[in-house]
Structure formats: structure tokens, C-alpha cells
Short mmCIF file of C-alpha atoms and ligand atoms in Angstrom, two decimals:
data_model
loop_
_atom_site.label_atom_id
_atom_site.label_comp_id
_atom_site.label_asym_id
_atom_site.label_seq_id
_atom_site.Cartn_x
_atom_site.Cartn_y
_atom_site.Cartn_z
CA UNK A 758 11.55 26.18 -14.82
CA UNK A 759 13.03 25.99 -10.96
CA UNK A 760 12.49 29.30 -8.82
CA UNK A 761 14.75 27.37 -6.65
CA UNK A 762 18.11 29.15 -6.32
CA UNK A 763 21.17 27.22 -5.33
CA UNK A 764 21.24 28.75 -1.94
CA UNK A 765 17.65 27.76 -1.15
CA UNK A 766 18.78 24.24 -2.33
CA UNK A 767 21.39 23.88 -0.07
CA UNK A 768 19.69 25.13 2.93
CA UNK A 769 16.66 22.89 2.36
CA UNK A 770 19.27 20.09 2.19
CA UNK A 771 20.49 20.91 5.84
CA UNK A 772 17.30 21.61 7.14
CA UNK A 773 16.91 17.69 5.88
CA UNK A 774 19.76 16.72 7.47
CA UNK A 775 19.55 18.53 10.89
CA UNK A 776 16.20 16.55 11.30
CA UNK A 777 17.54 13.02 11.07
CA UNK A 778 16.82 12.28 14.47
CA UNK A 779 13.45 13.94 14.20
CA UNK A 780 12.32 11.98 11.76
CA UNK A 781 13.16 8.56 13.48
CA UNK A 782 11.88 9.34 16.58
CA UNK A 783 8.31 10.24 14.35
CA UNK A 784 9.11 6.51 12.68
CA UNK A 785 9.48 5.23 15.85
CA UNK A 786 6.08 6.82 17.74
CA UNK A 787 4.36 5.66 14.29
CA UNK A 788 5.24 2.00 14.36
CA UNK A 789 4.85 1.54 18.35
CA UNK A 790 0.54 1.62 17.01
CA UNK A 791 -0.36 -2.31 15.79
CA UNK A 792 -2.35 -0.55 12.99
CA UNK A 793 -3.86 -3.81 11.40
CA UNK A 794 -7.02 -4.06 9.87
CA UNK A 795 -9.93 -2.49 12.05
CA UNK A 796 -7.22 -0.99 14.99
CA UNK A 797 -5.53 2.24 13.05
CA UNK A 798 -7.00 4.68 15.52
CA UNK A 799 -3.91 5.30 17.77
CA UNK A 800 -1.68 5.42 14.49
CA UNK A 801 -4.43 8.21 12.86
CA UNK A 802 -4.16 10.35 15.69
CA UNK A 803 -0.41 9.90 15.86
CA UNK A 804 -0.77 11.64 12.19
CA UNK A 805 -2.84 14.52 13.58
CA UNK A 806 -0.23 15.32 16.16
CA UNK A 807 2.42 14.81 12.85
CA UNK A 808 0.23 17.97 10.72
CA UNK A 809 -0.04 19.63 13.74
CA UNK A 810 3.45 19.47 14.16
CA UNK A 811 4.10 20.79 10.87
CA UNK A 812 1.54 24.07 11.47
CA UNK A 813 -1.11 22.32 9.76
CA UNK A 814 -4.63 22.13 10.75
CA UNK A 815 -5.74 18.45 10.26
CA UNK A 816 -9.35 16.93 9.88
CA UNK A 817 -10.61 13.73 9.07
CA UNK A 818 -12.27 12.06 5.74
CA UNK A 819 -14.97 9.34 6.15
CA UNK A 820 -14.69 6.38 4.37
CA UNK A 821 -18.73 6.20 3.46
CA UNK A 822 -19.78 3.17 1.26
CA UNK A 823 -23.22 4.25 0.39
CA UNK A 824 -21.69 7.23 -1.43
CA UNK A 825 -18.16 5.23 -2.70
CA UNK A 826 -19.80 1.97 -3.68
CA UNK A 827 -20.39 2.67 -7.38
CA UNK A 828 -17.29 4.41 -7.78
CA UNK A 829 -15.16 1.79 -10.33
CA UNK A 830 -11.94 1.79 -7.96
CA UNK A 831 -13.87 0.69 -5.02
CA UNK A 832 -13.57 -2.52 -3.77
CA UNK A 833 -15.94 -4.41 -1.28
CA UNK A 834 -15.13 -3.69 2.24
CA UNK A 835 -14.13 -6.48 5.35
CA UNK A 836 -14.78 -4.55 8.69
CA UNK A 837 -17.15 -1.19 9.32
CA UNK A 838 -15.83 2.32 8.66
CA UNK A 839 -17.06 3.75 12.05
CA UNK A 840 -14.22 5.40 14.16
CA UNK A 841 -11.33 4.71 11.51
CA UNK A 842 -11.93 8.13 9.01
CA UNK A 843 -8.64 9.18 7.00
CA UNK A 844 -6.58 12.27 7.88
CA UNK A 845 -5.78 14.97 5.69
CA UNK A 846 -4.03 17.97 6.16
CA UNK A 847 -3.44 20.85 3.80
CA UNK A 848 -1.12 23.47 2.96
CA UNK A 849 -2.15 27.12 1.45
CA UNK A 850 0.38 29.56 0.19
CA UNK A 851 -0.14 33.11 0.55
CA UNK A 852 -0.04 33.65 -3.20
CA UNK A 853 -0.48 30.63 -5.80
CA UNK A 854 3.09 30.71 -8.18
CA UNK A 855 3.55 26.56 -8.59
CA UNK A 856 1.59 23.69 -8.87
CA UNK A 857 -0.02 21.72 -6.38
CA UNK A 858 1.28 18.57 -4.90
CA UNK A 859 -0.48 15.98 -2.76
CA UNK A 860 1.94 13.80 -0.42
CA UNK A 861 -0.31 10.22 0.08
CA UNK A 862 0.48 7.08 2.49
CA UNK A 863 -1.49 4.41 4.39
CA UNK A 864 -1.00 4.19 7.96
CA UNK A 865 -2.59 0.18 8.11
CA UNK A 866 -0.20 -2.44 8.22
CA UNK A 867 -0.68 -6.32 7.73
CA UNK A 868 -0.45 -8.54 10.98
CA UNK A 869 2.67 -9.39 12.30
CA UNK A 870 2.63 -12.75 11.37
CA UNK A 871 4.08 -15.44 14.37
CA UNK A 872 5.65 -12.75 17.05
CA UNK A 873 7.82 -15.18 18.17
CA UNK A 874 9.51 -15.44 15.15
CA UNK A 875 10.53 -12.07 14.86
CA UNK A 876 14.46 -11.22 16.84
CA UNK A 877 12.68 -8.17 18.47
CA UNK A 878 8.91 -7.33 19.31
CA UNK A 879 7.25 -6.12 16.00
CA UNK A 880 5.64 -3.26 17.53
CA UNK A 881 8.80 -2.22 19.47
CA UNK A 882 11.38 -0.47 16.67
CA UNK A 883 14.46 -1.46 16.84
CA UNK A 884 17.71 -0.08 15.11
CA UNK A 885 19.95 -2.62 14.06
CA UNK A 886 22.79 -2.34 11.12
CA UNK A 887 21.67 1.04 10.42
CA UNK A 888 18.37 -0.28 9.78
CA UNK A 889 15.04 0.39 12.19
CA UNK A 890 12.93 -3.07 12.20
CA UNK A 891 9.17 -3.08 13.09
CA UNK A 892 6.12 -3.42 11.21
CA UNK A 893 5.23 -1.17 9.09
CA UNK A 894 8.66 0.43 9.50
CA UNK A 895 9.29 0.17 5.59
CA UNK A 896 5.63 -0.40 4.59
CA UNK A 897 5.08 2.54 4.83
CA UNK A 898 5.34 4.33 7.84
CA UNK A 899 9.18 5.41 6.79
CA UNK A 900 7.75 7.09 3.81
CA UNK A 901 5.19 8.62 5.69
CA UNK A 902 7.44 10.44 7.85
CA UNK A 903 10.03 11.63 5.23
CA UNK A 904 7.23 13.23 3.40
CA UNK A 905 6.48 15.41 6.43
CA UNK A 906 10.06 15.60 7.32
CA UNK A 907 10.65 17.12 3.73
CA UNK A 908 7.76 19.52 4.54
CA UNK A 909 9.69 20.77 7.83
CA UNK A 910 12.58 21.21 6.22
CA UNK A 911 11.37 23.72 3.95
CA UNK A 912 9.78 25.90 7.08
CA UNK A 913 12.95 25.47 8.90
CA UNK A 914 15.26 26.78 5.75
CA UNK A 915 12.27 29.76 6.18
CA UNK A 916 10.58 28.89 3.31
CA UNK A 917 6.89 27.08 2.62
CA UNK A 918 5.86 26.01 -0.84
CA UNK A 919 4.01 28.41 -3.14
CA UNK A 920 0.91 25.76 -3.72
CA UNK A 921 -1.78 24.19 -2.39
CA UNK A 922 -0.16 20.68 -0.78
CA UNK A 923 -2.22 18.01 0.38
CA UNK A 924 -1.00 15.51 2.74
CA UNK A 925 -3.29 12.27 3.07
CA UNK A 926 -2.64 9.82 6.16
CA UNK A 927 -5.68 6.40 4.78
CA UNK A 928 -6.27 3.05 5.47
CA UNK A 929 -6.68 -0.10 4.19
CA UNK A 930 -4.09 0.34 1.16
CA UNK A 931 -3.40 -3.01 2.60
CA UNK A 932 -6.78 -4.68 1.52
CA UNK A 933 -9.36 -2.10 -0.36
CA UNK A 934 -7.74 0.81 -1.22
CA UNK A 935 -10.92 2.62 0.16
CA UNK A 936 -9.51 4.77 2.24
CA UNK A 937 -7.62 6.36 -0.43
CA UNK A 938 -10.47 6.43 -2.75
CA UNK A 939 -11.80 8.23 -0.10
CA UNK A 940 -9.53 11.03 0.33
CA UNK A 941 -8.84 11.40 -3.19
CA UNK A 942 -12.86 11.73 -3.91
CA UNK A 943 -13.16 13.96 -1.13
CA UNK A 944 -10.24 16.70 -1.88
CA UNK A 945 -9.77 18.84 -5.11
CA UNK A 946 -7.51 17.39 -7.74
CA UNK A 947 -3.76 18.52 -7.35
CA UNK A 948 -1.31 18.59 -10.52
CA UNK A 949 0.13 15.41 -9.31
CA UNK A 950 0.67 13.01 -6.39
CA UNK A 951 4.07 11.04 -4.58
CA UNK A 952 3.08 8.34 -2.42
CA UNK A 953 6.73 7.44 -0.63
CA UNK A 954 6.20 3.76 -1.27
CA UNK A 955 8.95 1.62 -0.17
CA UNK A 956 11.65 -0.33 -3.23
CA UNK A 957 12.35 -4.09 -3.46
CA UNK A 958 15.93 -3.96 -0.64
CA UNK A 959 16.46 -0.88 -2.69
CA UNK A 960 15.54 2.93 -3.43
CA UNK A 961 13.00 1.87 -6.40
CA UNK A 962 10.18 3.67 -8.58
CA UNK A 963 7.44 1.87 -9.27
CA UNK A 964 7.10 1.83 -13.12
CA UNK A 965 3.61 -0.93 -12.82
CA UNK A 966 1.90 -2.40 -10.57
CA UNK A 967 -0.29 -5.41 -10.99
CA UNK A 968 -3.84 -5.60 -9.93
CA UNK A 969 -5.20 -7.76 -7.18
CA UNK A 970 -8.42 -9.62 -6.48
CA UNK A 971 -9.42 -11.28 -3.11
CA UNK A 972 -11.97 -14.18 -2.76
CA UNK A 973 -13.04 -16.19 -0.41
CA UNK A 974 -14.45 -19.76 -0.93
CA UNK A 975 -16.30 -21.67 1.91
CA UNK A 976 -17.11 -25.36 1.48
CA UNK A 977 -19.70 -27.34 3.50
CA UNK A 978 -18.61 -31.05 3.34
CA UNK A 979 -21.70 -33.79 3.32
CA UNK A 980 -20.13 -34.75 7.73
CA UNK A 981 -19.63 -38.47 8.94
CA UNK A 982 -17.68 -40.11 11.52
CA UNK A 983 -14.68 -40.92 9.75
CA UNK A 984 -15.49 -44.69 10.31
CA UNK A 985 -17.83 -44.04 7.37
CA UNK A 986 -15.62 -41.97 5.54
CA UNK A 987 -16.59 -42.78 1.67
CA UNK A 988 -20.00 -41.85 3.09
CA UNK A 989 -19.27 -38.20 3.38
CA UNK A 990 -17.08 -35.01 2.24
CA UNK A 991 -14.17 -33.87 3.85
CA UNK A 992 -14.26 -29.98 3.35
CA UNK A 993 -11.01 -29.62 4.16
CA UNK A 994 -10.36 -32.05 1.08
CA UNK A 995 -12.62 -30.26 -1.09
CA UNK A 996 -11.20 -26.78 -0.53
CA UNK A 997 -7.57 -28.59 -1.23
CA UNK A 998 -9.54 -29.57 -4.60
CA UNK A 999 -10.57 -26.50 -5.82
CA UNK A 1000 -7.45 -24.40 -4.42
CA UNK A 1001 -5.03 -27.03 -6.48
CA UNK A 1002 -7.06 -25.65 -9.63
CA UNK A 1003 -6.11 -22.39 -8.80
CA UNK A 1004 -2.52 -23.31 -9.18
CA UNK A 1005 -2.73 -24.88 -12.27
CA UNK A 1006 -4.16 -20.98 -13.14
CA UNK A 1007 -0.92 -19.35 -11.45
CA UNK A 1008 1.01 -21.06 -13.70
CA UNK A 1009 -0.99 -21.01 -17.40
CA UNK A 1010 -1.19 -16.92 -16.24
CA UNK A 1011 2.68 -16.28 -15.86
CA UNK A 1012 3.36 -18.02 -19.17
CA UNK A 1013 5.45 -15.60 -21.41
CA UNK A 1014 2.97 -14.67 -23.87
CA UNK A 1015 0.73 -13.36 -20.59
CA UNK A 1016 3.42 -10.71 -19.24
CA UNK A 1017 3.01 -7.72 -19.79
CA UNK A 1018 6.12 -5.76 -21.40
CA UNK A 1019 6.48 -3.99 -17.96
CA UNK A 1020 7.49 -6.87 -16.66
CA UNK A 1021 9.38 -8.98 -18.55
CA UNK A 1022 12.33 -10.77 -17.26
CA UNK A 1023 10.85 -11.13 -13.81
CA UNK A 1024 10.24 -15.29 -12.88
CA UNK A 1025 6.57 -15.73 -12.32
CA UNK A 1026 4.65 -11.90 -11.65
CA UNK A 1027 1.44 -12.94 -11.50
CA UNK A 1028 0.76 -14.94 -8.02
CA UNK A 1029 -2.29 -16.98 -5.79
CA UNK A 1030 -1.68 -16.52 -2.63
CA UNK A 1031 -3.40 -18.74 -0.24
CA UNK A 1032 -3.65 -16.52 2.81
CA UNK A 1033 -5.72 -17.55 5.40
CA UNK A 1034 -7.85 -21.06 5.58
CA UNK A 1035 -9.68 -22.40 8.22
CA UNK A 1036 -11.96 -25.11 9.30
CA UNK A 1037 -12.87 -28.71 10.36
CA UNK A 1038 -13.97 -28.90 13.97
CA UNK A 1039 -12.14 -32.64 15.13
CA UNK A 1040 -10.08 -35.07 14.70
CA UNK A 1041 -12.26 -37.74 14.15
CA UNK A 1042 -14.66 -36.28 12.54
CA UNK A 1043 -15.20 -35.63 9.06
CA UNK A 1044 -14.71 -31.74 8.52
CA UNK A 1045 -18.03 -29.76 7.93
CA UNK A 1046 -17.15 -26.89 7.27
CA UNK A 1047 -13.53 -25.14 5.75
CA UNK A 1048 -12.92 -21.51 4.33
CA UNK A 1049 -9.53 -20.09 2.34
CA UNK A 1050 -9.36 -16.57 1.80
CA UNK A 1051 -6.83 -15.90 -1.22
CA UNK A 1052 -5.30 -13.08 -3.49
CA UNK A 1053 -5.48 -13.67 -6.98
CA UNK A 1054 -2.94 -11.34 -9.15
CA UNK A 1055 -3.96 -9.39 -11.94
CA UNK A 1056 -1.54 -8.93 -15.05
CA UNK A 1057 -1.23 -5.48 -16.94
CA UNK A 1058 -3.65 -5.94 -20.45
CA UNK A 1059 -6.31 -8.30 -17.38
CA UNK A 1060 -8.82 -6.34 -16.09
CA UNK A 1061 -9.66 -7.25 -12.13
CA UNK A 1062 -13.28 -8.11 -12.99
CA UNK A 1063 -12.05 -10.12 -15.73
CA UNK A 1064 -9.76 -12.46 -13.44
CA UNK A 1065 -13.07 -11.97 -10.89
CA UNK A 1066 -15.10 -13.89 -14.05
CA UNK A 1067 -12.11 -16.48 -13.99
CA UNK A 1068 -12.33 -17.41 -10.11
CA UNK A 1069 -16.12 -17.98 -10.17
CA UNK A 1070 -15.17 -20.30 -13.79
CA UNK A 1071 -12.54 -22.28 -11.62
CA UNK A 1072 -15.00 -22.53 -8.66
CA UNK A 1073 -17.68 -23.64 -10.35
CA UNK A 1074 -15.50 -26.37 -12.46
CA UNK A 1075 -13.94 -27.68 -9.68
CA UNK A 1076 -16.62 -27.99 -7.39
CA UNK A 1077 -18.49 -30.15 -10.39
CA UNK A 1078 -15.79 -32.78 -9.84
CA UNK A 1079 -17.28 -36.00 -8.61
CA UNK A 1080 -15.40 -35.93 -5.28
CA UNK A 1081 -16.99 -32.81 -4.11
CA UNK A 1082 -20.21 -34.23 -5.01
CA UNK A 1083 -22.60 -33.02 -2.13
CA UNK A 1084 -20.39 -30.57 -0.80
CA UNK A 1085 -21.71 -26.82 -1.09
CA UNK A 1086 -19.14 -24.39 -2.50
CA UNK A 1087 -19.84 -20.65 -1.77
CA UNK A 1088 -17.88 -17.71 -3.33
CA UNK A 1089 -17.67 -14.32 -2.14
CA UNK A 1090 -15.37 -11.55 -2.78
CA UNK A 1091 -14.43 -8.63 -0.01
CA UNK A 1092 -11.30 -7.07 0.07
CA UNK A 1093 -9.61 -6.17 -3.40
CA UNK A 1094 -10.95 -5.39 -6.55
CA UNK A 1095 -8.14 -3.91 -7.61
CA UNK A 1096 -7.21 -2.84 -11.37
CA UNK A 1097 -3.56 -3.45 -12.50
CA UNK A 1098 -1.63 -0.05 -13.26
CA UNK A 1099 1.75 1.89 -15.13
CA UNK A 1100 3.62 4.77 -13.90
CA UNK A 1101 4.90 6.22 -16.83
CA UNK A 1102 8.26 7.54 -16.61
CA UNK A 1103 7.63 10.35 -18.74
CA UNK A 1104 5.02 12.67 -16.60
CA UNK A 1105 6.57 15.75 -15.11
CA UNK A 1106 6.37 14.43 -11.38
CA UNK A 1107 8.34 11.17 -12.45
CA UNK A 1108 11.30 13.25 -14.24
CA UNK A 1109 11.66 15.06 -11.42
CA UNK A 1110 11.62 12.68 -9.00
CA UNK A 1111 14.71 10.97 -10.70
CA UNK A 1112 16.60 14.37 -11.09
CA UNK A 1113 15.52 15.25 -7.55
CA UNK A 1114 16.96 11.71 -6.07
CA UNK A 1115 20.20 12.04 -8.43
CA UNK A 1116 20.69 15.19 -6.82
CA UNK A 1117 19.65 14.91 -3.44
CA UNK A 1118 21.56 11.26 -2.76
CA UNK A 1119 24.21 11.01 -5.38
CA UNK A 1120 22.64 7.79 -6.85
CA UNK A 1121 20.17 6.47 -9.33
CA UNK A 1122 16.39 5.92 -8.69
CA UNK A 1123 15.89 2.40 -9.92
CA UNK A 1124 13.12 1.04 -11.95
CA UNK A 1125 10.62 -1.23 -9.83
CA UNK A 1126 7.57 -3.09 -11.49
CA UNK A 1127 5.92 -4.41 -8.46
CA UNK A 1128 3.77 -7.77 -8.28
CA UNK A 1129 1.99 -6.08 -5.22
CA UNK A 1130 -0.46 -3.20 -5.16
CA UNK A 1131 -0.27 0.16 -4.08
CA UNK A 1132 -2.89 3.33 -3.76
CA UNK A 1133 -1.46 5.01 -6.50
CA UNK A 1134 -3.90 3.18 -9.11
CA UNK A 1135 -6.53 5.52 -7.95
CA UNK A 1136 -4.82 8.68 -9.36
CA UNK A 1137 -4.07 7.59 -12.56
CA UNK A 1138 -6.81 4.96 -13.14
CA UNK A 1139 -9.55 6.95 -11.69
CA UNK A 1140 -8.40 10.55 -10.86
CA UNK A 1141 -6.73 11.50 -14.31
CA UNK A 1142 -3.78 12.60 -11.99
CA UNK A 1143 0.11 12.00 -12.76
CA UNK A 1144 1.50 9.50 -9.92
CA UNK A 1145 5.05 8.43 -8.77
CA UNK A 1146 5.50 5.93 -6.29
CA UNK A 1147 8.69 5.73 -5.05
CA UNK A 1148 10.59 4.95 -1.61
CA UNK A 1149 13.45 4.13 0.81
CA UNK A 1150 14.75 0.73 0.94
CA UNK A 1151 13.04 -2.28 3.10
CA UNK A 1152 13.19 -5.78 3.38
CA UNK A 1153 10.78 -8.33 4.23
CA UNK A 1154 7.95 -6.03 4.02
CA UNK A 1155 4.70 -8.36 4.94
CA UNK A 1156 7.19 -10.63 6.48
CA UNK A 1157 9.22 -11.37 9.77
CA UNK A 1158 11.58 -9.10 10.79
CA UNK A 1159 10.48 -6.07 8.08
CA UNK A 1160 13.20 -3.16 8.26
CA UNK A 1161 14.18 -0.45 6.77
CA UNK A 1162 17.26 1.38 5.42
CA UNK A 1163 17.96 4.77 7.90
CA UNK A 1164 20.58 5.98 5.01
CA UNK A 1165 17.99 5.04 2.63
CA UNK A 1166 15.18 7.23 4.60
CA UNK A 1167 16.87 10.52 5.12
CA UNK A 1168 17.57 10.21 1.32
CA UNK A 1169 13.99 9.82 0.77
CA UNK A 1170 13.54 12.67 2.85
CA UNK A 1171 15.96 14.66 0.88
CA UNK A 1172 14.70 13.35 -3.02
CA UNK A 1173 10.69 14.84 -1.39
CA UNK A 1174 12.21 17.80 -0.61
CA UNK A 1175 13.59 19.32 -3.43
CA UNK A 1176 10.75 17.49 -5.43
CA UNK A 1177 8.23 19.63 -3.09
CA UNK A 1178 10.41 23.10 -3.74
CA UNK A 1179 10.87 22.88 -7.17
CA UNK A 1180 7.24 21.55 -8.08
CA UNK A 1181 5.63 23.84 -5.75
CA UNK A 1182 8.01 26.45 -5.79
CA UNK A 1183 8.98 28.37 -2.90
CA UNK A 1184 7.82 31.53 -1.04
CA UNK A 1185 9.27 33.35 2.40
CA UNK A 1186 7.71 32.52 5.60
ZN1 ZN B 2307 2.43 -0.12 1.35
#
């Protein structure tokens, strides 16, 4: 099945290795851009300069609601599109012999958290143990740059791959998925898609992913001066009220019968995360007004509008308690609408990944069911398109101090490119 002769092997496997430093000064230029929510332009055009680099020709993909909004993997955007469109890039072959391959990965990363808890600047990498620290450096700029690293190293062994490849640089994996949804909508459908996704501390595949649904609830308390307390309605009480129901739903939704087979044995997969709250304006006075923005998980067999039906249930119960009596509850959800998801082991692009990574690092691809989200849903939900997600080792992704394993990467680099060869097969320069 492989047009890929042991000699071309082996001298795609140098080319890999002769571009170690390469690659983390590309990891490094990529993390130096904050790209949070709403700022990813420096770390887009950083990715132009990355095809160009490679002999591509890039351009850019919109994100455009008024033609995405009725798609069923869109999710209700937090910020304006203007200024932030997607890059793609694309590889033809001089004669079609293989299939066609699209390399995907988000450039947005989440904030940074409290910069003075982090040992070095999170926007400044860092190499420490062997590992480079930064955000985004696992999630997933790493990933990003071993895909285009594997790339090179097929031009500089003198070969390119014999199909069309698509390389997709999006945002907001980290709270939409739109600008994936995007791209994918936007490009014709290749025979299957690796999005260099980063494991759990290790090299991991993601067999499932669960789904994810953000909401929003805003409560305007009944004020007083707290001398008259009884007289009015703390908000910031009320939204504790309703957001204590929502853990008596974590828990009833990570009882046994609830998980999925995909991810048994793991302690409590489906997870509320209370993520951002604010409100109350004094003191000593009674707080008016209080907002908490949370992430409700969705469990394989749950659908994301179905959990969606279940947080305006728990809203509307809770707020019907006599203590929040006069206090106006508001719902609204922006941000994920997100469908849970499997990888199946069993597609062509997943076998070879693990016979690729065996190969190219010695080692065993492990199995990774992930309680977080990534873009690959869209494929295989939505795009009828074979998906593996699989990537280098980080820790404390979305967390202080996030790093990632340099080993771990150039093995990455080396699993993508023999994947790339083999699926694509090969043709001279
Ligand atoms: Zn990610």
C-alpha cells in the first residue's frame, strides 16, 4: 500500500531531525503573540510567513456568521469576526497518485491566567528540563509547527507529497469552534484530517471527546443598603443559588450509568466549570447586579442542545426558589455549542498514525478520551471526514506554567511525517 521505499523513509527521518532547531525557533516566534480571544492577528500572520516558508501560497478564510449560522456545528459567537479571518494554505502535486490530507490547528489560546504566578513570563518561551513553557506552547502551537516541520522535511529529503494537502491555521477552537467550521466549509473535502492536538503529560490519541456548552446567567438582585438587608436580594447570593444547583447536576451526570463506554474508569468526565463571575458594585451595599459565565460538559449518548434544555430547566427551578424572589434571572448562551464526539480507532488515518508513531519514535501512541473539546468534531460530526487527533506531550495546558515535551515534539514531527508520505505518497521535486 506504501510507495514509500526504505530509503525515502530514512531520509525523511533526517530531514526531521536536522530541523530540530527550526522547529523551536518557529514554536518560539509562535508563542511570543498573546493570541487570546479577539487579539490572534500577529499569531495569523506569523502562520502566513510559516506557508510561505514552506513554498506555499497562503490566503485567508472569513469567519462569516450570516452564511455559518444555520450550519448545526456552529456555535454562537463572543467578539466580531472583522480582521481575525483563518489561514489556509495548500499543497498541489504535479500528478494526483495518493490521497489527500488536511493538517488543522488553532492558533487562539486561553488567557494566561495570574502572570505573576507563572516562574517565567507566559508570552516569553522558555526551555527548561527539556521542556519549552509558554502559553500555548503545548495547546497547540507545538503541534502546529511539527505539522509544517513534517511538511519541510519531505522537500528537504527532495520529495513533496503526491496529493492535494491542506494546511488550516483557525481560531477560536478555544470557545466556538467557528473558525474551523469555517475553513472546513470553505475548502474541498480531503480523505482525512490530523489535527496535532496535544496528550494528557503524554504522547496520546484522542479516542472521544466530550461536548461542551457555555452559558451565561446574569441576576439583578431587588438593591438595599445592607442595613435593610431582608428587604432586598443580594445577586451575588442568588447567582451562588442557582450555580450550587448546577453542582448537584455535575454530580447526578458523572454517575456510572451516565458514562459513556469511552470513558469508563476515568473519576468524574463530565464537569461545570465556573469560569468567570462578576458583579456587586460595594461593600455596603446590597449587590445589584452579578454575572457567571460557565462550561457545562456534554457526555457521549447527550446531545449539546439537550444539556442546553437542562441549563434553562435548572435556571428556571432555581430562580423559583423563594430567596430569589424579586431577583431577575437572565440566560444566554455564546460561546460553545459543542456536540460530544469518537475517534474511532479503526479508520485508515488512525491505523496509521499508530504504525507511523511506533515507527517513527520507538514507542506506543496511547489512548486519550479527553473531557475537553477539540475541532476535530467538525470532520466527523459534520464533514463525513475520518479524524485523528493526536499530539506531543504538555502539562498544565489552560493552566500556570503550560509546557511542553521538546523530545515529545520532534517525535510528533517525525509520527506527521511518515503519516504525510505514506498517505499522500511521494513524488520528486
Ligand atoms: Zn487545543
Amino acid at each position: 500500500m506504501s510507495n514509500l521505499d526504505p530509503g525515502a523513509r530514512r531520509a525523511i527521518l533526517e530531514s526531521c531531525d536536522a530541523l530540530r532547531e527550526e522547529t523551536l525557533d518557529w514554536l518560539f516566534r509562535l508563542v511570543r503573540h498573546p493570541s487570546t480571544l479577539g487579539r490572534e492577528q500577529g499569531a495569523l500572520a506569523e502562520m502566513e510567513r510559516l506557508y510561505r516558508h514552506l513554498g506555499l501560497a497562503p490566503r485567508r478564510i472569513p469567519t462569516v456568521p450570516e452564511t455559518l449560522s444555520s450550519h448545526p456545528g456552529w456555535s454562537p459567537p463572543l467578539v466580531d469576526y472583522a480582521g481575525r479571518d483563518n489561514v489556509v494554505a495548500v499543497h498541489t502535486p504535479r500528478e494526483t497518485r495518493g490521497r489527500s490530507l488536511t493538517f488543522q490547528g488553532h492558533v487562539d489560546v486561553v488567557p494566561e491566567g495570574a502572570a505573576d504566578m507563572w516562574a517565567t513570563p507566559p508570552y516569553e518561551p522558555a526551555i527548561r528540563d527539556g521542556r519549552v513553557y509558554g502559553r500555548g506552547a503545548g495547546d497547540m502551537k507545538a503541534g502546529i509547527v511539527s505539522y509544517c516541520m513534517a511538511f519541510e522535511a519531505l522537500r528537504r529529503a527532495g520529495l513533496q507529497p503526491a496529493a492535494e494537502v491542506q494546511m488550516h491555521a483557525v481560531i477560536e477552537e478555544e470557545c466556538t469552534g467557528n473558525g474551523a467550521l469555517a475553513c472546513m466549509a470553505a475548502m474541498p473535502k480531503t480523505d482525512a484530517v490530523i489535527i496535532p492536538e496535544p496528550g494528557p503529560g503524554l504522547d496520546g490519541y484522542y479516542t472521544a471527546e466530550v461536548g461542551v456548552v457555555w452559558a451565561w446567567v446574569t441576576v439583578s438582585g431587588r438593591p438595599a443598603h445592607v442595613r435593610d438587608m431582608q428587604a432586598g436580594v443580594n445577586a451575588i447570593e442568588a447567582a451562588n443559588a442557582i450555580a450550587s444547583a448546577f453542582k448537584s447536576y455535575e454530580a447526578e451526570q458523572n454517575r456510572g450509568e451516565r458514562i459513556h463506554a469511552a470513558f469508563r474508569g476515568l473519576n468524574h468526565p463530565v464537569n461545570v466549570n465556573f469560569g468567570t463571575v462578576e458583579g456587586g458594585e460595594w461593600n455596603s451595599s446590597v449587590a445589584t447586579r452579578c454575572r457567571i459565565g460557565m462550561r457545562v460538559g456534554v457526555m457521549l449518548g447527550n446531545t449539546a442542545r439537550q444539556v442546553k434544555a437542562d441549563i434553562e430547566r435548572l435556571v428556571a427551578e432555581a430562580a423559583a426558589q423563594d430567596a430569589l424572589r424579586g431577583a431577575k434571572v437572565e440566560l444566554a448562551f455564546r460561546g460553545f455549542m459543542a456536540d460530544p464526539c469518537e475517534f474511532p480507532k479503526d479508520t485508515e488515518i488512525a491505523k496509521l498514525a499508530f504504525r507511523s508513531y511506533a515507527e517513527a519514535t520507538g514507542g506506543t501512541l496511547r489512548d486519550y478520551p479527553a473531557t475537553g473539546l477539540t475541532d476535530g468534531r467538525h470532520f466527523v460530526l459534520h464533514g463525513d471526514t475520518p479524524c485523528a487527533v493526536f499530539g506531543p506531550d504538555a502539562v498544565d495546558i489552560h493552566g500556570i506554567d503550560e509546557n511542553v515535551g521538546i523530545e515529545s515534539i520532534h517525535g510528533i514531527t517525525r509520527t506527521l511525517a511518515l503519516s504525510l508520505a505514506e498517505w499522500c505518497g511521494v513524488e520528486r521535486i
